[in-house]
Amino acid sequence: MKIIECPRDAMQGLEQFIPTQKKIEYINKLLEVGFDTIDFGSFVSSKAIPQLRDTSEVLEKLNVQRSNSKLLAIVANTRGAEDAAKFERITYLGFPLSISETFQKRNTNKSIAEALNTVEEIQNVCVKANKTLVTYISMGFGNPYGDPYDVSLVAKFVDILVSLNISVISLADTIGVSSEENITSLFKDLSRQYPFTEIGVHLHSNPFTAIEKINAAYLAGCKRFDGAIRGYGGCPMAKDELVGNIATETIVNYLQGKGVSLDFNKTAFAEAQSLADRIFPKH
């Protein structure tokens, strides 16, 4: 079971800038917990995401040598991928590929066709630099724009990604529209069609529906969950109202209740939650 902690997603939509030193302190604490991966920052335009303009500076001060967790950075174009790939400390590059034309343009200023070309270019960058590309299928459970959506469309995009030798795909519920039914059907269908591809979920939710979404993904066979401590986060490019990530502690409590063994440092996890309460503005 892989738990991916996403402080990058938790921070990116905040208007109030979190000081660089506080980010360093927080992410270093997360590196002590035992997460498989930390989605720690992004190599994108500082005008688009001003909160993360200090990603390179944060990266320099992270204690990755003392952690088994790997680092993931989000990129929005090939240039960002080339910049991120220069850093040995980074294992994964993440790219948001939307099946909603409207959201792809809002999020990366590209059409879907252009974004697919970018995916191929970034994959080539990753191969050369010994990195792994994680492709997020944004709006993977529906969209608010009236753009076409159905399960077969998601499968079509996964098929394209698999043909490009992309081995890690995360189904992203960017605005919290997923339900138990479509999580179950989508994940089961894709897992059956692509048994050698690592497929995970990056779900957004309000606290009242989080458990049912986690349960649906887990029972469908998901072994890769993204979350953010305290459920902070949301995509500033999606809608005016941010729908937060599913809280990591909710995911962890659910999995442990199912008997899943997670090699976590419980003290560090508790300290990270306490630190988040001090760093992030109150809901």
PDB file of C-alpha atoms in Angstrom:
ATOM      1  CA  MET A   1       0.000   0.000   0.000  1.00  0.00           C
ATOM      2  CA  LYS A   2       1.351   3.418  -1.000  1.00  0.00           C
ATOM      3  CA  ILE A   3       0.325   6.628   0.720  1.00  0.00           C
ATOM      4  CA  ILE A   4       1.301   9.810  -1.090  1.00  0.00           C
ATOM      5  CA  GLU A   5       1.252  12.920   1.083  1.00  0.00           C
ATOM      6  CA  CYS A   6       0.528  16.121  -0.864  1.00  0.00           C
ATOM      7  CA  PRO A   7       1.648  19.299   0.923  1.00  0.00           C
ATOM      8  CA  ARG A   8       2.043  20.890  -2.507  1.00  0.00           C
ATOM      9  CA  ASP A   9      -1.656  20.464  -3.193  1.00  0.00           C
ATOM     10  CA  ALA A  10      -2.505  21.608   0.312  1.00  0.00           C
ATOM     11  CA  MET A  11      -0.548  24.838  -0.113  1.00  0.00           C
ATOM     12  CA  GLN A  12      -0.941  25.839  -3.735  1.00  0.00           C
ATOM     13  CA  GLY A  13      -4.327  27.545  -3.531  1.00  0.00           C
ATOM     14  CA  LEU A  14      -3.607  29.627  -0.428  1.00  0.00           C
ATOM     15  CA  GLU A  15      -3.412  33.387  -0.918  1.00  0.00           C
ATOM     16  CA  GLN A  16      -1.304  33.973   2.193  1.00  0.00           C
ATOM     17  CA  PHE A  17       2.311  32.991   1.465  1.00  0.00           C
ATOM     18  CA  ILE A  18       3.680  30.333   3.797  1.00  0.00           C
ATOM     19  CA  PRO A  19       7.278  31.320   4.650  1.00  0.00           C
ATOM     20  CA  THR A  20       9.928  29.142   3.056  1.00  0.00           C
ATOM     21  CA  GLN A  21      11.403  28.085   6.379  1.00  0.00           C
ATOM     22  CA  LYS A  22       8.004  26.862   7.596  1.00  0.00           C
ATOM     23  CA  LYS A  23       7.580  24.806   4.423  1.00  0.00           C
ATOM     24  CA  ILE A  24      11.008  23.281   4.967  1.00  0.00           C
ATOM     25  CA  GLU A  25      10.203  22.449   8.589  1.00  0.00           C
ATOM     26  CA  TYR A  26       6.860  20.910   7.662  1.00  0.00           C
ATOM     27  CA  ILE A  27       8.063  18.793   4.745  1.00  0.00           C
ATOM     28  CA  ASN A  28      11.083  17.596   6.713  1.00  0.00           C
ATOM     29  CA  LYS A  29       8.681  16.378   9.386  1.00  0.00           C
ATOM     30  CA  LEU A  30       6.626  14.600   6.713  1.00  0.00           C
ATOM     31  CA  LEU A  31       9.813  12.896   5.535  1.00  0.00           C
ATOM     32  CA  GLU A  32      10.082  11.276   8.984  1.00  0.00           C
ATOM     33  CA  VAL A  33       6.621   9.689   8.866  1.00  0.00           C
ATOM     34  CA  GLY A  34       7.076   6.868   6.368  1.00  0.00           C
ATOM     35  CA  PHE A  35       4.995   7.969   3.394  1.00  0.00           C
ATOM     36  CA  ASP A  36       5.896   6.323   0.115  1.00  0.00           C
ATOM     37  CA  THR A  37       6.073   9.694  -1.628  1.00  0.00           C
ATOM     38  CA  ILE A  38       5.866  13.389  -0.753  1.00  0.00           C
ATOM     39  CA  ASP A  39       4.299  15.601  -3.429  1.00  0.00           C
ATOM     40  CA  PHE A  40       6.326  18.537  -2.170  1.00  0.00           C
ATOM     41  CA  GLY A  41       6.345  21.306  -4.791  1.00  0.00           C
ATOM     42  CA  SER A  42       6.050  22.331  -8.412  1.00  0.00           C
ATOM     43  CA  PHE A  43       8.160  23.716 -11.210  1.00  0.00           C
ATOM     44  CA  VAL A  44       5.562  25.985 -12.764  1.00  0.00           C
ATOM     45  CA  SER A  45       5.245  29.695 -13.411  1.00  0.00           C
ATOM     46  CA  SER A  46       5.384  31.737 -10.209  1.00  0.00           C
ATOM     47  CA  LYS A  47       2.671  33.930 -11.721  1.00  0.00           C
ATOM     48  CA  ALA A  48       0.362  30.929 -12.000  1.00  0.00           C
ATOM     49  CA  ILE A  49       1.121  29.478  -8.546  1.00  0.00           C
ATOM     50  CA  PRO A  50       2.886  32.161  -6.465  1.00  0.00           C
ATOM     51  CA  GLN A  51       2.683  30.046  -3.306  1.00  0.00           C
ATOM     52  CA  LEU A  52       5.236  27.601  -4.712  1.00  0.00           C
ATOM     53  CA  ARG A  53       7.743  30.030  -6.150  1.00  0.00           C
ATOM     54  CA  ASP A  54      10.290  28.831  -3.588  1.00  0.00           C
ATOM     55  CA  THR A  55      10.222  25.120  -4.537  1.00  0.00           C
ATOM     56  CA  SER A  56      13.918  24.981  -5.498  1.00  0.00           C
ATOM     57  CA  GLU A  57      14.934  26.699  -2.262  1.00  0.00           C
ATOM     58  CA  VAL A  58      12.781  24.329  -0.212  1.00  0.00           C
ATOM     59  CA  LEU A  59      14.240  21.323  -2.010  1.00  0.00           C
ATOM     60  CA  GLU A  60      17.798  22.272  -1.071  1.00  0.00           C
ATOM     61  CA  LYS A  61      16.974  22.045   2.649  1.00  0.00           C
ATOM     62  CA  LEU A  62      15.044  18.775   2.711  1.00  0.00           C
ATOM     63  CA  ASN A  63      16.548  15.887   4.670  1.00  0.00           C
ATOM     64  CA  VAL A  64      15.953  13.265   2.002  1.00  0.00           C
ATOM     65  CA  GLN A  65      19.090  11.296   2.917  1.00  0.00           C
ATOM     66  CA  ARG A  66      17.515  10.241   6.215  1.00  0.00           C
ATOM     67  CA  SER A  67      14.161   9.259   4.724  1.00  0.00           C
ATOM     68  CA  ASN A  68      12.837   6.361   2.672  1.00  0.00           C
ATOM     69  CA  SER A  69      10.174   8.622   1.170  1.00  0.00           C
ATOM     70  CA  LYS A  70      10.559   9.748  -2.428  1.00  0.00           C
ATOM     71  CA  LEU A  71       9.906  13.259  -3.727  1.00  0.00           C
ATOM     72  CA  LEU A  72       7.446  14.209  -6.447  1.00  0.00           C
ATOM     73  CA  ALA A  73       7.263  17.587  -8.185  1.00  0.00           C
ATOM     74  CA  ILE A  74       4.431  18.765 -10.401  1.00  0.00           C
ATOM     75  CA  VAL A  75       5.271  20.251 -13.799  1.00  0.00           C
ATOM     76  CA  ALA A  76       3.017  21.895 -16.375  1.00  0.00           C
ATOM     77  CA  ASN A  77       5.242  21.873 -19.443  1.00  0.00           C
ATOM     78  CA  THR A  78       8.413  20.392 -20.880  1.00  0.00           C
ATOM     79  CA  ARG A  79      10.595  23.235 -19.667  1.00  0.00           C
ATOM     80  CA  GLY A  80       9.415  22.694 -16.106  1.00  0.00           C
ATOM     81  CA  ALA A  81      10.138  18.983 -16.476  1.00  0.00           C
ATOM     82  CA  GLU A  82      13.658  19.713 -17.677  1.00  0.00           C
ATOM     83  CA  ASP A  83      14.220  22.029 -14.705  1.00  0.00           C
ATOM     84  CA  ALA A  84      12.900  19.487 -12.198  1.00  0.00           C
ATOM     85  CA  ALA A  85      14.807  16.594 -13.777  1.00  0.00           C
ATOM     86  CA  LYS A  86      18.123  18.301 -12.965  1.00  0.00           C
ATOM     87  CA  PHE A  87      17.617  17.576  -9.270  1.00  0.00           C
ATOM     88  CA  GLU A  88      18.847  14.161  -8.184  1.00  0.00           C
ATOM     89  CA  ARG A  89      16.649  14.312  -5.078  1.00  0.00           C
ATOM     90  CA  ILE A  90      13.459  14.213  -7.128  1.00  0.00           C
ATOM     91  CA  THR A  91      12.216  10.747  -8.124  1.00  0.00           C
ATOM     92  CA  TYR A  92       8.860  11.530  -9.707  1.00  0.00           C
ATOM     93  CA  LEU A  93       7.571  14.226 -12.029  1.00  0.00           C
ATOM     94  CA  GLY A  94       3.817  14.680 -12.041  1.00  0.00           C
ATOM     95  CA  PHE A  95       1.802  16.079 -14.938  1.00  0.00           C
ATOM     96  CA  PRO A  96      -1.938  16.900 -14.861  1.00  0.00           C
ATOM     97  CA  LEU A  97      -3.604  15.635 -18.035  1.00  0.00           C
ATOM     98  CA  SER A  98      -7.269  16.541 -18.130  1.00  0.00           C
ATOM     99  CA  ILE A  99      -9.997  14.787 -20.053  1.00  0.00           C
ATOM    100  CA  SER A 100     -11.892  18.083 -19.851  1.00  0.00           C
ATOM    101  CA  GLU A 101     -10.829  20.478 -22.615  1.00  0.00           C
ATOM    102  CA  THR A 102     -11.949  23.449 -20.529  1.00  0.00           C
ATOM    103  CA  PHE A 103      -9.918  22.455 -17.503  1.00  0.00           C
ATOM    104  CA  GLN A 104      -6.813  21.554 -19.498  1.00  0.00           C
ATOM    105  CA  LYS A 105      -6.760  25.087 -20.877  1.00  0.00           C
ATOM    106  CA  ARG A 106      -7.394  26.607 -17.455  1.00  0.00           C
ATOM    107  CA  ASN A 107      -4.801  24.480 -15.721  1.00  0.00           C
ATOM    108  CA  THR A 108      -1.894  24.363 -18.199  1.00  0.00           C
ATOM    109  CA  ASN A 109      -2.970  26.748 -20.985  1.00  0.00           C
ATOM    110  CA  LYS A 110      -2.998  23.868 -23.463  1.00  0.00           C
ATOM    111  CA  SER A 111      -5.533  21.958 -25.498  1.00  0.00           C
ATOM    112  CA  ILE A 112      -5.830  18.251 -24.767  1.00  0.00           C
ATOM    113  CA  ALA A 113      -4.005  17.484 -28.004  1.00  0.00           C
ATOM    114  CA  GLU A 114      -1.154  19.790 -26.999  1.00  0.00           C
ATOM    115  CA  ALA A 115      -1.100  18.294 -23.497  1.00  0.00           C
ATOM    116  CA  LEU A 116      -0.771  14.775 -24.916  1.00  0.00           C
ATOM    117  CA  ASN A 117       2.250  15.924 -26.915  1.00  0.00           C
ATOM    118  CA  THR A 118       3.660  17.422 -23.719  1.00  0.00           C
ATOM    119  CA  VAL A 119       3.156  14.131 -21.884  1.00  0.00           C
ATOM    120  CA  GLU A 120       5.230  12.359 -24.515  1.00  0.00           C
ATOM    121  CA  GLU A 121       7.960  15.014 -24.280  1.00  0.00           C
ATOM    122  CA  ILE A 122       8.036  14.836 -20.480  1.00  0.00           C
ATOM    123  CA  GLN A 123       8.169  11.052 -20.604  1.00  0.00           C
ATOM    124  CA  ASN A 124      11.260  11.359 -22.808  1.00  0.00           C
ATOM    125  CA  VAL A 125      12.808  13.786 -20.310  1.00  0.00           C
ATOM    126  CA  CYS A 126      12.094  11.311 -17.491  1.00  0.00           C
ATOM    127  CA  VAL A 127      13.638   8.375 -19.335  1.00  0.00           C
ATOM    128  CA  LYS A 128      16.825  10.333 -20.028  1.00  0.00           C
ATOM    129  CA  ALA A 129      17.082  11.595 -16.445  1.00  0.00           C
ATOM    130  CA  ASN A 130      16.099   8.302 -14.768  1.00  0.00           C
ATOM    131  CA  LYS A 131      12.881   9.767 -13.352  1.00  0.00           C
ATOM    132  CA  THR A 132       9.371   8.334 -13.334  1.00  0.00           C
ATOM    133  CA  LEU A 133       6.416  10.241 -14.743  1.00  0.00           C
ATOM    134  CA  VAL A 134       3.183  10.148 -12.760  1.00  0.00           C
ATOM    135  CA  THR A 135       0.316  11.276 -14.970  1.00  0.00           C
ATOM    136  CA  TYR A 136      -2.790  12.557 -13.212  1.00  0.00           C
ATOM    137  CA  ILE A 137      -6.015  12.200 -15.171  1.00  0.00           C
ATOM    138  CA  SER A 138      -7.674  15.403 -13.992  1.00  0.00           C
ATOM    139  CA  MET A 139     -11.466  15.601 -13.958  1.00  0.00           C
ATOM    140  CA  GLY A 140     -11.258  11.817 -14.042  1.00  0.00           C
ATOM    141  CA  PHE A 141     -14.687  11.382 -12.448  1.00  0.00           C
ATOM    142  CA  GLY A 142     -16.581  14.188 -14.194  1.00  0.00           C
ATOM    143  CA  ASN A 143     -16.372  17.954 -14.662  1.00  0.00           C
ATOM    144  CA  PRO A 144     -18.522  21.034 -13.993  1.00  0.00           C
ATOM    145  CA  TYR A 145     -18.137  22.514 -17.474  1.00  0.00           C
ATOM    146  CA  GLY A 146     -20.413  20.296 -19.516  1.00  0.00           C
ATOM    147  CA  ASP A 147     -17.457  18.732 -21.334  1.00  0.00           C
ATOM    148  CA  PRO A 148     -17.924  15.115 -22.513  1.00  0.00           C
ATOM    149  CA  TYR A 149     -17.329  12.464 -19.861  1.00  0.00           C
ATOM    150  CA  ASP A 150     -17.819   8.743 -19.461  1.00  0.00           C
ATOM    151  CA  VAL A 151     -15.802   5.746 -18.310  1.00  0.00           C
ATOM    152  CA  SER A 152     -14.837   4.781 -21.834  1.00  0.00           C
ATOM    153  CA  LEU A 153     -13.259   8.214 -22.333  1.00  0.00           C
ATOM    154  CA  VAL A 154     -11.087   7.739 -19.239  1.00  0.00           C
ATOM    155  CA  ALA A 155     -10.071   4.297 -20.516  1.00  0.00           C
ATOM    156  CA  LYS A 156      -9.137   5.820 -23.870  1.00  0.00           C
ATOM    157  CA  PHE A 157      -6.755   8.242 -22.153  1.00  0.00           C
ATOM    158  CA  VAL A 158      -5.254   5.482 -20.013  1.00  0.00           C
ATOM    159  CA  ASP A 159      -4.688   3.437 -23.163  1.00  0.00           C
ATOM    160  CA  ILE A 160      -2.784   6.329 -24.746  1.00  0.00           C
ATOM    161  CA  LEU A 161      -0.634   6.743 -21.635  1.00  0.00           C
ATOM    162  CA  VAL A 162       0.147   3.039 -21.443  1.00  0.00           C
ATOM    163  CA  SER A 163       1.190   3.132 -25.112  1.00  0.00           C
ATOM    164  CA  LEU A 164       3.738   5.797 -24.106  1.00  0.00           C
ATOM    165  CA  ASN A 165       5.164   3.420 -21.467  1.00  0.00           C
ATOM    166  CA  ILE A 166       3.859   5.489 -18.592  1.00  0.00           C
ATOM    167  CA  SER A 167       3.684   3.147 -15.636  1.00  0.00           C
ATOM    168  CA  VAL A 168       2.017   5.266 -12.926  1.00  0.00           C
ATOM    169  CA  ILE A 169      -1.399   6.889 -13.402  1.00  0.00           C
ATOM    170  CA  SER A 170      -3.497   8.612 -10.767  1.00  0.00           C
ATOM    171  CA  LEU A 171      -7.217   9.165 -11.263  1.00  0.00           C
ATOM    172  CA  ALA A 172      -7.896  12.655  -9.960  1.00  0.00           C
ATOM    173  CA  ASP A 173     -11.254  13.846  -8.690  1.00  0.00           C
ATOM    174  CA  THR A 174     -10.330  17.490  -9.029  1.00  0.00           C
ATOM    175  CA  ILE A 175     -13.549  19.004  -7.687  1.00  0.00           C
ATOM    176  CA  GLY A 176     -14.988  16.273  -5.466  1.00  0.00           C
ATOM    177  CA  VAL A 177     -17.697  14.933  -7.803  1.00  0.00           C
ATOM    178  CA  SER A 178     -16.777  11.254  -7.518  1.00  0.00           C
ATOM    179  CA  SER A 179     -19.195   8.777  -5.986  1.00  0.00           C
ATOM    180  CA  GLU A 180     -18.879   5.248  -4.628  1.00  0.00           C
ATOM    181  CA  GLU A 181     -20.428   3.905  -7.815  1.00  0.00           C
ATOM    182  CA  ASN A 182     -18.154   5.586 -10.347  1.00  0.00           C
ATOM    183  CA  ILE A 183     -15.009   5.061  -8.266  1.00  0.00           C
ATOM    184  CA  THR A 184     -15.791   1.343  -8.082  1.00  0.00           C
ATOM    185  CA  SER A 185     -16.702   0.868 -11.728  1.00  0.00           C
ATOM    186  CA  LEU A 186     -13.868   3.000 -13.091  1.00  0.00           C
ATOM    187  CA  PHE A 187     -11.144   1.504 -10.931  1.00  0.00           C
ATOM    188  CA  LYS A 188     -12.226  -2.082 -11.445  1.00  0.00           C
ATOM    189  CA  ASP A 189     -12.488  -1.652 -15.205  1.00  0.00           C
ATOM    190  CA  LEU A 190      -9.088  -0.012 -15.550  1.00  0.00           C
ATOM    191  CA  SER A 191      -7.334  -2.426 -13.197  1.00  0.00           C
ATOM    192  CA  ARG A 192      -8.681  -5.343 -15.189  1.00  0.00           C
ATOM    193  CA  GLN A 193      -7.603  -3.835 -18.518  1.00  0.00           C
ATOM    194  CA  TYR A 194      -4.171  -2.670 -17.344  1.00  0.00           C
ATOM    195  CA  PRO A 195      -2.928  -5.098 -14.680  1.00  0.00           C
ATOM    196  CA  PHE A 196       0.721  -4.048 -15.052  1.00  0.00           C
ATOM    197  CA  THR A 197       0.061  -0.321 -14.656  1.00  0.00           C
ATOM    198  CA  GLU A 198       0.124   1.252 -11.196  1.00  0.00           C
ATOM    199  CA  ILE A 199      -3.184   3.078 -10.920  1.00  0.00           C
ATOM    200  CA  GLY A 200      -3.997   5.205  -7.904  1.00  0.00           C
ATOM    201  CA  VAL A 201      -6.558   7.769  -6.790  1.00  0.00           C
ATOM    202  CA  HIS A 202      -6.192  11.427  -5.947  1.00  0.00           C
ATOM    203  CA  LEU A 203      -9.597  12.172  -4.478  1.00  0.00           C
ATOM    204  CA  HIS A 204     -11.032  15.459  -3.284  1.00  0.00           C
ATOM    205  CA  SER A 205     -13.985  15.409  -0.944  1.00  0.00           C
ATOM    206  CA  ASN A 206     -15.793  17.116   1.854  1.00  0.00           C
ATOM    207  CA  PRO A 207     -15.321  15.301   5.189  1.00  0.00           C
ATOM    208  CA  PHE A 208     -18.809  13.772   5.087  1.00  0.00           C
ATOM    209  CA  THR A 209     -18.225  11.651   1.979  1.00  0.00           C
ATOM    210  CA  ALA A 210     -14.522  10.878   2.414  1.00  0.00           C
ATOM    211  CA  ILE A 211     -14.908   7.438   4.011  1.00  0.00           C
ATOM    212  CA  GLU A 212     -17.281   6.133   1.361  1.00  0.00           C
ATOM    213  CA  LYS A 213     -14.872   7.215  -1.379  1.00  0.00           C
ATOM    214  CA  ILE A 214     -11.863   5.619   0.309  1.00  0.00           C
ATOM    215  CA  ASN A 215     -13.886   2.468   0.903  1.00  0.00           C
ATOM    216  CA  ALA A 216     -14.971   2.258  -2.738  1.00  0.00           C
ATOM    217  CA  ALA A 217     -11.407   2.619  -4.013  1.00  0.00           C
ATOM    218  CA  TYR A 218      -9.982   0.149  -1.501  1.00  0.00           C
ATOM    219  CA  LEU A 219     -12.596  -2.526  -2.188  1.00  0.00           C
ATOM    220  CA  ALA A 220     -11.987  -2.058  -5.913  1.00  0.00           C
ATOM    221  CA  GLY A 221      -8.336  -2.946  -5.324  1.00  0.00           C
ATOM    222  CA  CYS A 222      -6.618   0.440  -5.089  1.00  0.00           C
ATOM    223  CA  LYS A 223      -3.186   0.352  -3.472  1.00  0.00           C
ATOM    224  CA  ARG A 224      -2.128   3.970  -4.082  1.00  0.00           C
ATOM    225  CA  PHE A 225      -3.873   6.801  -2.239  1.00  0.00           C
ATOM    226  CA  ASP A 226      -3.085  10.522  -2.306  1.00  0.00           C
ATOM    227  CA  GLY A 227      -4.042  12.647   0.668  1.00  0.00           C
ATOM    228  CA  ALA A 228      -3.196  15.798   2.566  1.00  0.00           C
ATOM    229  CA  ILE A 229      -3.046  16.112   6.321  1.00  0.00           C
ATOM    230  CA  ARG A 230      -6.177  17.760   7.734  1.00  0.00           C
ATOM    231  CA  GLY A 231      -7.769  17.714   4.280  1.00  0.00           C
ATOM    232  CA  TYR A 232      -6.261  20.978   3.169  1.00  0.00           C
ATOM    233  CA  GLY A 233      -5.958  21.851  -0.485  1.00  0.00           C
ATOM    234  CA  GLY A 234      -7.801  22.138  -3.728  1.00  0.00           C
ATOM    235  CA  CYS A 235      -7.028  23.215  -7.251  1.00  0.00           C
ATOM    236  CA  PRO A 236      -7.109  27.000  -7.720  1.00  0.00           C
ATOM    237  CA  MET A 237      -7.573  26.496 -11.467  1.00  0.00           C
ATOM    238  CA  ALA A 238     -10.780  24.465 -11.167  1.00  0.00           C
ATOM    239  CA  LYS A 239     -13.617  26.417  -9.549  1.00  0.00           C
ATOM    240  CA  ASP A 240     -13.920  29.439  -7.285  1.00  0.00           C
ATOM    241  CA  GLU A 241     -14.580  27.240  -4.260  1.00  0.00           C
ATOM    242  CA  LEU A 242     -11.747  24.898  -3.306  1.00  0.00           C
ATOM    243  CA  VAL A 243     -12.733  21.319  -2.494  1.00  0.00           C
ATOM    244  CA  GLY A 244     -10.056  19.915  -0.227  1.00  0.00           C
ATOM    245  CA  ASN A 245      -8.062  16.730  -0.469  1.00  0.00           C
ATOM    246  CA  ILE A 246      -9.147  13.737   1.554  1.00  0.00           C
ATOM    247  CA  ALA A 247      -7.409  13.987   4.911  1.00  0.00           C
ATOM    248  CA  THR A 248      -4.449  11.631   5.157  1.00  0.00           C
ATOM    249  CA  GLU A 249      -5.330  10.711   8.708  1.00  0.00           C
ATOM    250  CA  THR A 250      -8.767   9.595   7.487  1.00  0.00           C
ATOM    251  CA  ILE A 251      -7.146   7.354   4.854  1.00  0.00           C
ATOM    252  CA  VAL A 252      -4.696   5.943   7.405  1.00  0.00           C
ATOM    253  CA  ASN A 253      -7.378   5.254  10.026  1.00  0.00           C
ATOM    254  CA  TYR A 254      -9.554   3.529   7.436  1.00  0.00           C
ATOM    255  CA  LEU A 255      -6.749   1.315   6.132  1.00  0.00           C
ATOM    256  CA  GLN A 256      -5.572   0.367   9.605  1.00  0.00           C
ATOM    257  CA  GLY A 257      -9.161  -0.501  10.461  1.00  0.00           C
ATOM    258  CA  LYS A 258      -9.059  -2.938   7.544  1.00  0.00           C
ATOM    259  CA  GLY A 259      -5.902  -4.530   8.908  1.00  0.00           C
ATOM    260  CA  VAL A 260      -3.529  -2.888   6.432  1.00  0.00           C
ATOM    261  CA  SER A 261      -0.060  -2.571   7.935  1.00  0.00           C
ATOM    262  CA  LEU A 262       1.571   0.831   7.400  1.00  0.00           C
ATOM    263  CA  ASP A 263       5.169   1.269   8.465  1.00  0.00           C
ATOM    264  CA  PHE A 264       4.611   4.722   9.924  1.00  0.00           C
ATOM    265  CA  ASN A 265       6.411   6.602  12.654  1.00  0.00           C
ATOM    266  CA  LYS A 266       3.330   7.388  14.757  1.00  0.00           C
ATOM    267  CA  THR A 267       5.089  10.099  16.729  1.00  0.00           C
ATOM    268  CA  ALA A 268       6.263  11.910  13.604  1.00  0.00           C
ATOM    269  CA  PHE A 269       2.778  11.595  12.085  1.00  0.00           C
ATOM    270  CA  ALA A 270       1.190  13.164  15.150  1.00  0.00           C
ATOM    271  CA  GLU A 271       3.808  15.924  15.159  1.00  0.00           C
ATOM    272  CA  ALA A 272       3.177  16.614  11.472  1.00  0.00           C
ATOM    273  CA  GLN A 273      -0.547  17.010  12.135  1.00  0.00           C
ATOM    274  CA  SER A 274       0.158  19.398  14.985  1.00  0.00           C
ATOM    275  CA  LEU A 275       2.568  21.360  12.804  1.00  0.00           C
ATOM    276  CA  ALA A 276      -0.036  21.593  10.028  1.00  0.00           C
ATOM    277  CA  ASP A 277      -2.476  23.134  12.493  1.00  0.00           C
ATOM    278  CA  ARG A 278       0.036  25.897  13.201  1.00  0.00           C
ATOM    279  CA  ILE A 279       1.190  26.503   9.612  1.00  0.00           C
ATOM    280  CA  PHE A 280      -2.057  26.438   7.661  1.00  0.00           C
ATOM    281  CA  PRO A 281      -4.770  29.067   8.077  1.00  0.00           C
ATOM    282  CA  LYS A 282      -7.920  27.839   9.758  1.00  0.00           C
ATOM    283  CA  HIS A 283     -10.744  26.640   7.531  1.00  0.00           C
TER     284      HIS A 283
END
